[in-house]
Amino acid sequence: MWITVAVICAAIVIFLLKYVFTTPGPNPFATDTREPLKPMVYIRKEKNKVLKQGFVSSKVPEDLDAIVIGSGIGGLGLAVLLAKVGKKVLVLEQHDRAGGCCHTFTEKGFEFDVGIHYIGDLLEHKPFRCMLDQMTNGQLQWEPLENPYDQVVLGPPDNRRIYPIYSGRTRFPEELKKCFPGEEKAIDEYMRLVKKTGRGIWLLPMLKLCPAPLAKFLVYTGLANRLSFFFKIASRSLTDVVNELTENKDLRAVFTYIFGTYGNMPKDTSFSMHSLLVGHYLNGAWYPKGGASEIAYHMIPIIEKAGGAVLVRAPVNRILFNDAKEAYGVSVMKGQEEVHIRAPMVITDAGIFNTYQKLLPKELQAMPAIQKQLSMMKNGEGGLSVFVGLNGTTEELGLKADNYWIFTENNFDELVETYLKGDREESARNVPLLFVASPSAKDPTWQERSPGKSTVSLVSFAKYEWFEEWKDGKVSNRGPDYKALKQTFIDSILEVVMDVFPKITRDKIEFVDAGTPITNTYYIGAPKGEIYGADHGIARFSAELNATVRPQTPLKNLYLTGQDVFVCGFAGALAGALTCGSVILNRNLHLDAIALAKKTKNMNSKVKGE
């Protein structure tokens, strides 16, 4: 029996390799498009000429090859990939600026990012970095964070423990062993499992790229779990795996602290998802020089050069289909008027729920294949953000280019469950987990742009239902009760921040405001205020779901891109764009990115040798 299974596995691997290496479509990375660095643009009006191009019919290019709904990195990234092979793409964004969660906003002279806090895996020879360099013509610059890049803070003020998290494949575990003497075996086994799981990620994009019958065969025979440890261990929770490694509760907490980057408490988290994040930061963490808006600012010109456009204030209210259930365009609301735009394909970065539940006609929503995909996914948890503008430099305020993860204790599952199931006013007064970062400390251009000022971004979670009663109110004035609830959250969160950062005092705060789940719905189109798209719980990482939710939808000419196709975060959404682009261009772009990195590394070695 085992010999038969081995033969079948070998045959399938050979078939997969043949399939993925047969790449007849055009390669977006075939030509090195990097240019010498140009002077950075700090003048907001100049940047807005690129980022805030409002929708009018006259700006819509003729003879489009594709329409992309949403300008998050999943949408913009895909548009760039298509533009680099000569496709004319129109990107439509409902907000008043492009970028999705990569956009920034300014209040009272303070610029805040909304979703980019730190990004890993950006060493110069890595595929992710090489790909981003090509997708921005070499103009997007990255600034490394401090090492340690994260600080894990556990416990109340009178019993607070701080554990530094270092980057480096050997330094990360070595520093943990210094903090937890006697736990060397547990730390080594944790690292072994993380790396082994990460190596199995190759099958995730393959399940989405290979022919659907083959993907189903791999799933229903159980071969997907045999071929990839990523899927084999995916059904195990982070809590279960970590609890088997050690009895030390602080070490368990340090192993699991980064769960806030995907939004599920450890007992509801697949160890596979967690391993991806740990591996993502093993080589370090970076921040975009000039702020998060630099990402969209350097991508949009590539789309425009190919004849496309990125237009904002362009809310798509429905996707257009013919009688054969083929997408042929979209309808954009311009005031009270509908503007129809045609293209041979429509790609949506609006998320699976917005796409299937809001943009499809009712009769197409009811299709069994659509309903099956929806039944396999659920909305992620709502996000809560607090933006603080401070008078003082980073040095004066004791801020560094790192992040703090602050928890009231080390029992994360109990803390989060009690918080999310609690009375909203009580929970607002006792937020148990908090991410703290200073964009101004991470960006070396900040002091030149905003001398004597600093910013702090604070992120946690909150139930959409706590704020749902005000969802239909005016965004700038939802009423006194809503304002009072926001203020309760702000006050309790600031108390924690000022305790951990004693140089930040009330008199230094010039601006503070909070974004709630319904704020996220308004600005980034998140149906339930989620910041990571569809839920990233254990079910999300089954082989069956990943073979079912693919870039190709059950409707011809309609495709999905972004984080709901792959996983959450900047890198995950961009991987979703690569996966979608692979399907559209009939070419495995994941392999092209790897080949690009090898080519770039060889070129750099030759240059250094000369």
XYZ file of C-alpha atoms in Angstrom, residues 6-436:
431
model
C 4.582 6.722 -2.907
C 4.287 6.033 -6.638
C 1.093 8.096 -6.869
C 2.699 10.966 -4.917
C 5.774 10.884 -7.147
C 3.624 10.926 -10.283
C 1.619 13.867 -9.008
C 4.734 15.811 -8.030
C 6.179 15.218 -11.511
C 2.909 16.378 -13.062
C 2.831 19.468 -10.840
C 6.414 20.340 -11.664
C 5.719 19.930 -15.357
C 2.595 22.070 -14.976
C 4.225 24.882 -13.044
C 7.339 24.998 -15.190
C 5.333 25.152 -18.413
C 4.847 28.903 -18.601
C 3.691 30.056 -22.039
C 2.328 33.439 -20.930
C 4.241 36.739 -20.730
C 6.579 37.374 -17.788
C 6.122 40.728 -15.973
C 9.652 40.403 -14.588
C 11.384 39.656 -17.900
C 12.896 43.153 -18.103
C 14.704 44.934 -15.287
C 12.753 48.203 -14.977
C 14.604 49.637 -11.991
C 15.667 53.237 -12.487
C 18.139 55.441 -10.606
C 16.553 56.842 -7.449
C 14.675 60.078 -7.997
C 14.360 62.804 -5.321
C 11.574 62.007 -2.875
C 8.443 64.140 -3.166
C 7.332 65.608 0.150
C 4.822 68.180 -1.099
C 1.395 66.712 -0.437
C -0.281 68.499 -3.357
C 2.199 66.949 -5.770
C 1.656 63.437 -4.399
C -2.115 63.912 -4.501
C -1.920 64.497 -8.249
C -1.085 60.799 -8.435
C -3.007 59.418 -5.450
C -6.233 61.428 -5.686
C -7.309 61.383 -9.327
C -11.085 61.653 -9.126
C -13.386 59.620 -11.318
C -15.021 61.241 -14.341
C -16.078 59.414 -17.480
C -13.616 61.333 -19.627
C -10.680 59.861 -17.651
C -11.678 56.261 -18.403
C -9.245 54.854 -21.012
C -10.668 53.291 -24.155
C -10.220 49.636 -25.126
C -9.495 48.400 -21.617
C -8.009 44.960 -21.057
C -9.213 44.714 -17.454
C -11.014 46.523 -14.640
C -9.803 46.123 -11.059
C -12.174 46.927 -8.189
C -10.239 48.286 -5.208
C -6.795 49.870 -4.955
C -5.387 47.945 -2.016
C -2.077 46.196 -2.638
C -3.915 43.147 -3.997
C -5.607 45.293 -6.649
C -2.789 47.726 -7.388
C -0.218 44.950 -7.383
C -2.192 42.922 -9.914
C -2.747 45.991 -12.101
C 1.018 46.615 -12.127
C 1.746 43.002 -13.093
C -0.686 43.255 -16.002
C 0.607 46.691 -17.013
C 4.159 45.356 -17.150
C 3.106 42.978 -19.943
C 1.299 45.743 -21.840
C -2.241 45.412 -20.481
C -4.386 48.528 -20.169
C -5.988 48.375 -16.719
C -8.477 50.643 -14.946
C -8.386 50.530 -11.128
C -11.481 51.913 -9.380
C -11.340 52.985 -5.717
C -14.379 54.059 -3.658
C -12.292 56.132 -1.178
C -10.932 59.595 -2.027
C -7.322 58.328 -2.287
C -5.646 55.231 -3.662
C -3.868 52.595 -1.612
C -6.462 50.747 0.467
C -4.774 49.873 3.765
C -1.558 51.377 2.354
C -3.023 54.891 2.323
C -2.199 57.650 4.792
C -4.236 60.576 6.066
C -3.333 63.886 7.669
C -5.006 65.594 10.628
C -3.784 68.832 12.192
C -0.429 68.493 10.462
C 0.159 64.867 11.536
C 0.379 62.117 8.909
C -0.839 58.673 9.945
C -0.635 55.304 8.232
C -3.647 53.050 8.581
C -2.343 49.566 7.877
C 1.388 49.406 7.183
C 3.254 49.048 10.471
C 6.138 46.753 9.597
C 6.942 44.318 6.808
C 9.352 41.379 6.829
C 11.328 39.322 4.320
C 12.821 42.358 2.562
C 16.479 41.381 2.329
C 17.761 42.580 -1.037
C 18.220 39.108 -2.545
C 14.810 37.739 -1.480
C 12.015 37.187 -4.074
C 9.597 39.448 -2.187
C 12.037 42.380 -2.219
C 13.146 41.851 -5.836
C 9.529 41.682 -6.951
C 8.623 44.913 -5.133
C 11.638 46.660 -6.629
C 10.412 45.770 -10.113
C 6.819 46.727 -9.293
C 7.906 50.235 -8.246
C 10.729 50.712 -10.775
C 13.221 50.647 -7.917
C 11.809 53.826 -6.335
C 10.305 52.385 -3.148
C 12.900 52.452 -0.368
C 12.807 50.454 2.864
C 14.174 51.404 6.263
C 15.088 48.576 8.687
C 13.636 48.649 12.179
C 15.624 48.331 15.372
C 16.801 44.940 16.498
C 14.953 43.897 18.641
C 12.069 44.955 16.396
C 9.307 43.812 18.799
C 8.977 44.079 22.559
C 6.488 41.744 24.243
C 5.113 43.268 27.449
C 3.250 40.951 29.819
C 1.456 41.619 33.069
C 0.154 44.521 35.176
C 2.335 47.531 36.072
C 3.436 46.003 39.381
C 4.548 42.742 37.725
C 5.494 43.697 34.210
C 7.839 41.480 32.163
C 9.354 42.644 28.890
C 10.779 40.194 26.371
C 12.705 41.515 23.340
C 12.179 39.774 19.984
C 15.250 39.810 17.760
C 15.504 39.100 14.059
C 18.064 36.664 12.695
C 17.592 32.945 12.099
C 20.085 32.091 14.820
C 19.792 35.186 16.971
C 16.010 34.921 17.425
C 16.176 31.554 19.247
C 19.463 32.409 20.985
C 17.955 35.514 22.590
C 14.853 33.568 23.649
C 17.087 31.037 25.374
C 18.714 33.868 27.340
C 15.277 34.956 28.563
C 14.132 31.415 29.314
C 17.048 29.312 30.644
C 16.155 25.633 30.809
C 13.715 25.918 27.901
C 16.259 25.310 25.134
C 14.595 22.103 23.956
C 11.169 23.754 23.661
C 12.599 26.718 21.748
C 14.510 24.489 19.335
C 11.445 22.350 18.662
C 9.293 25.446 18.127
C 11.777 26.727 15.544
C 11.925 23.335 13.844
C 8.145 23.222 13.502
C 7.924 26.823 12.273
C 10.516 26.236 9.552
C 9.123 22.855 8.501
C 5.627 24.303 8.226
C 6.855 27.285 6.233
C 8.604 25.039 3.723
C 5.264 23.392 2.959
C 3.618 26.632 1.796
C 4.468 25.766 -1.850
C 1.322 23.657 -2.143
C -1.035 26.505 -1.198
C -0.585 28.461 -4.457
C -0.418 25.191 -6.391
C -3.903 24.198 -5.199
C -5.138 27.499 -6.611
C -3.210 27.280 -9.894
C -3.396 23.647 -10.962
C -6.466 22.331 -12.813
C -9.464 22.136 -10.460
C -9.944 18.355 -10.897
C -6.331 17.762 -9.830
C -6.726 20.089 -6.838
C -9.839 18.197 -5.755
C -8.051 14.878 -6.192
C -5.209 16.041 -3.950
C -7.692 17.187 -1.320
C -10.126 14.272 -1.244
C -7.450 11.559 -1.356
C -5.619 13.211 1.540
C -2.508 13.576 -0.598
C -2.365 17.338 0.017
C -1.681 16.656 3.681
C 0.940 14.048 2.799
C 2.733 16.267 0.299
C 2.828 19.368 2.525
C 3.451 19.660 6.259
C 1.772 23.087 6.028
C -1.550 21.367 5.399
C -0.800 18.382 7.616
C -0.472 20.574 10.707
C -3.026 23.212 9.616
C -5.844 21.652 11.657
C -3.884 22.001 14.887
C -4.345 25.163 16.912
C -1.459 27.362 17.956
C -2.434 26.850 21.598
C -2.346 23.062 21.310
C 1.056 22.965 19.621
C 2.705 25.443 21.974
C 1.228 23.928 25.133
C 2.847 20.600 24.219
C 6.241 22.276 24.009
C 6.447 23.963 27.420
C 4.686 24.518 30.743
C 6.191 28.018 31.053
C 3.268 30.398 30.556
C 5.403 33.414 29.674
C 7.245 31.399 27.030
C 3.924 30.202 25.635
C 2.898 33.846 25.406
C 6.136 34.850 23.663
C 5.709 31.993 21.179
C 2.200 33.225 20.335
C 2.247 37.020 20.861
C 2.141 37.929 17.159
C -1.418 36.598 16.730
C -2.557 40.213 16.494
C -1.097 40.391 12.977
C -3.810 38.067 11.651
C -6.592 38.578 14.182
C -7.364 35.231 15.852
C -6.674 34.244 19.437
C -4.196 31.336 19.717
C -6.805 28.637 20.363
C -8.582 29.596 17.133
C -5.383 30.002 15.112
C -3.932 27.434 12.751
C -0.301 26.770 13.588
C 0.319 26.979 9.841
C -0.789 30.620 9.656
C 1.250 31.513 12.708
C 4.360 29.871 11.254
C 4.119 32.043 8.140
C 4.232 35.206 10.267
C 7.095 34.043 12.459
C 9.080 33.076 9.368
C 8.194 36.355 7.655
C 10.074 38.364 10.294
C 12.980 35.993 10.961
C 15.288 38.026 8.724
C 14.164 41.402 10.034
C 11.465 44.049 9.753
C 11.231 47.167 7.592
C 9.122 50.288 7.065
C 8.628 52.229 3.798
C 10.820 55.308 3.709
C 8.568 58.338 3.279
C 5.529 56.551 4.716
C 3.014 53.998 3.506
C 1.613 56.216 0.733
C 4.925 55.773 -1.133
C 3.772 52.287 -2.141
C 0.792 53.391 -4.242
C 2.605 56.559 -5.336
C 5.291 54.536 -7.126
C 2.959 51.858 -8.521
C 0.359 54.060 -10.186
C 2.718 55.564 -12.837
C 3.490 52.044 -14.111
C -0.222 51.406 -14.649
C -0.590 54.786 -16.367
C 2.420 54.230 -18.626
C 0.671 51.184 -20.106
C -2.401 53.321 -20.880
C -4.353 52.506 -17.730
C -5.603 54.680 -14.880
C -6.277 54.625 -11.122
C -9.370 56.665 -10.293
C -10.768 57.402 -6.838
C -14.227 58.386 -5.597
C -15.404 55.633 -7.949
C -17.751 53.358 -5.970
C -18.619 50.258 -7.998
C -22.212 49.362 -7.169
C -22.478 46.228 -9.337
C -20.637 44.006 -11.768
C -22.258 43.698 -15.192
C -23.050 40.269 -16.683
C -24.546 39.106 -19.935
C -27.132 36.334 -20.315
C -24.359 33.724 -20.438
C -23.279 34.758 -16.904
C -20.075 36.330 -18.212
C -18.738 39.510 -16.608
C -18.276 42.290 -19.138
C -17.825 45.408 -17.005
C -18.910 47.372 -13.963
C -21.315 50.093 -12.969
C -19.907 53.104 -11.088
C -22.098 55.511 -9.165
C -21.402 59.131 -10.107
C -23.768 61.069 -7.881
C -27.200 59.576 -8.604
C -26.162 58.383 -12.037
C -24.774 55.022 -13.099
C -21.778 54.969 -15.424
C -21.175 51.672 -17.214
C -17.584 50.718 -18.083
C -16.791 47.692 -20.246
C -13.780 45.374 -20.213
C -13.148 41.734 -21.158
C -12.363 40.847 -17.549
C -13.190 42.161 -14.078
C -10.875 41.520 -11.121
C -12.028 42.341 -7.626
C -9.883 43.274 -4.639
C -13.003 44.222 -2.691
C -12.996 40.952 -0.746
C -15.051 37.820 -1.178
C -18.019 39.070 0.879
C -18.363 42.441 -0.836
C -17.942 40.795 -4.224
C -20.376 37.919 -3.844
C -22.940 39.531 -1.522
C -23.060 43.113 -2.814
C -21.753 43.307 -6.380
C -23.460 40.291 -7.982
C -27.081 40.153 -9.168
C -29.306 38.185 -6.770
C -29.718 35.260 -9.149
C -25.936 34.846 -9.437
C -25.429 35.192 -5.680
C -27.701 32.168 -5.285
C -25.539 29.892 -7.442
C -24.506 26.776 -5.442
C -20.812 27.295 -6.294
C -20.936 30.881 -4.969
C -22.798 29.843 -1.832
C -20.325 27.034 -1.200
C -17.408 29.469 -1.157
C -19.287 31.854 1.134
C -20.164 29.011 3.510
C -16.487 28.163 3.894
C -15.474 31.700 4.928
C -16.554 34.114 7.646
C -15.810 37.741 8.451
C -12.703 38.534 10.460
C -12.759 40.418 13.776
C -13.237 44.173 13.750
C -10.209 46.417 14.123
C -9.787 49.373 16.470
C -7.120 52.018 15.844
C -6.111 55.070 17.880
C -4.025 57.800 16.208
C -1.987 60.097 18.442
C -0.169 63.266 17.321
C 2.504 64.431 19.754
C 4.534 67.563 20.338
C 8.166 66.508 20.599
C 10.817 64.553 18.736
C 11.187 60.792 18.953
C 14.193 61.241 21.247
C 12.302 63.595 23.574
C 9.387 61.150 23.765
C 11.450 57.977 24.167
C 10.215 56.457 20.906
C 12.197 54.057 18.724
C 11.804 52.284 15.408
C 10.249 49.221 17.025
C 6.874 47.887 18.170
C 5.404 47.068 21.538
C 2.877 44.287 22.040
C 1.302 44.968 25.423
C -0.857 42.376 27.213
C -2.414 42.572 30.670
C -1.304 38.960 31.309
C 0.058 35.861 29.619
C -3.214 33.900 29.282
C -4.067 35.245 25.816
C -7.030 32.993 24.993
C -8.845 33.843 28.201
C -8.014 37.552 27.936
C -9.303 37.937 24.394
C -12.382 35.779 24.876
C -13.431 37.653 28.005
C -12.869 40.988 26.274
C -14.795 40.192 23.087
C -17.697 38.529 24.915
C -17.938 41.215 27.582
C -20.175 44.227 28.007
C -18.940 46.855 25.574
C -18.507 49.639 28.143
C -16.645 47.312 30.486
C -14.467 46.039 27.644
C -13.782 49.612 26.529
C -12.339 50.341 29.967
C -10.189 47.200 29.978
C -8.558 46.572 26.610
C -6.295 43.548 27.247
C -4.055 43.684 24.170
C -2.475 46.618 22.409
C -0.035 47.085 19.547
C 2.004 50.295 19.829
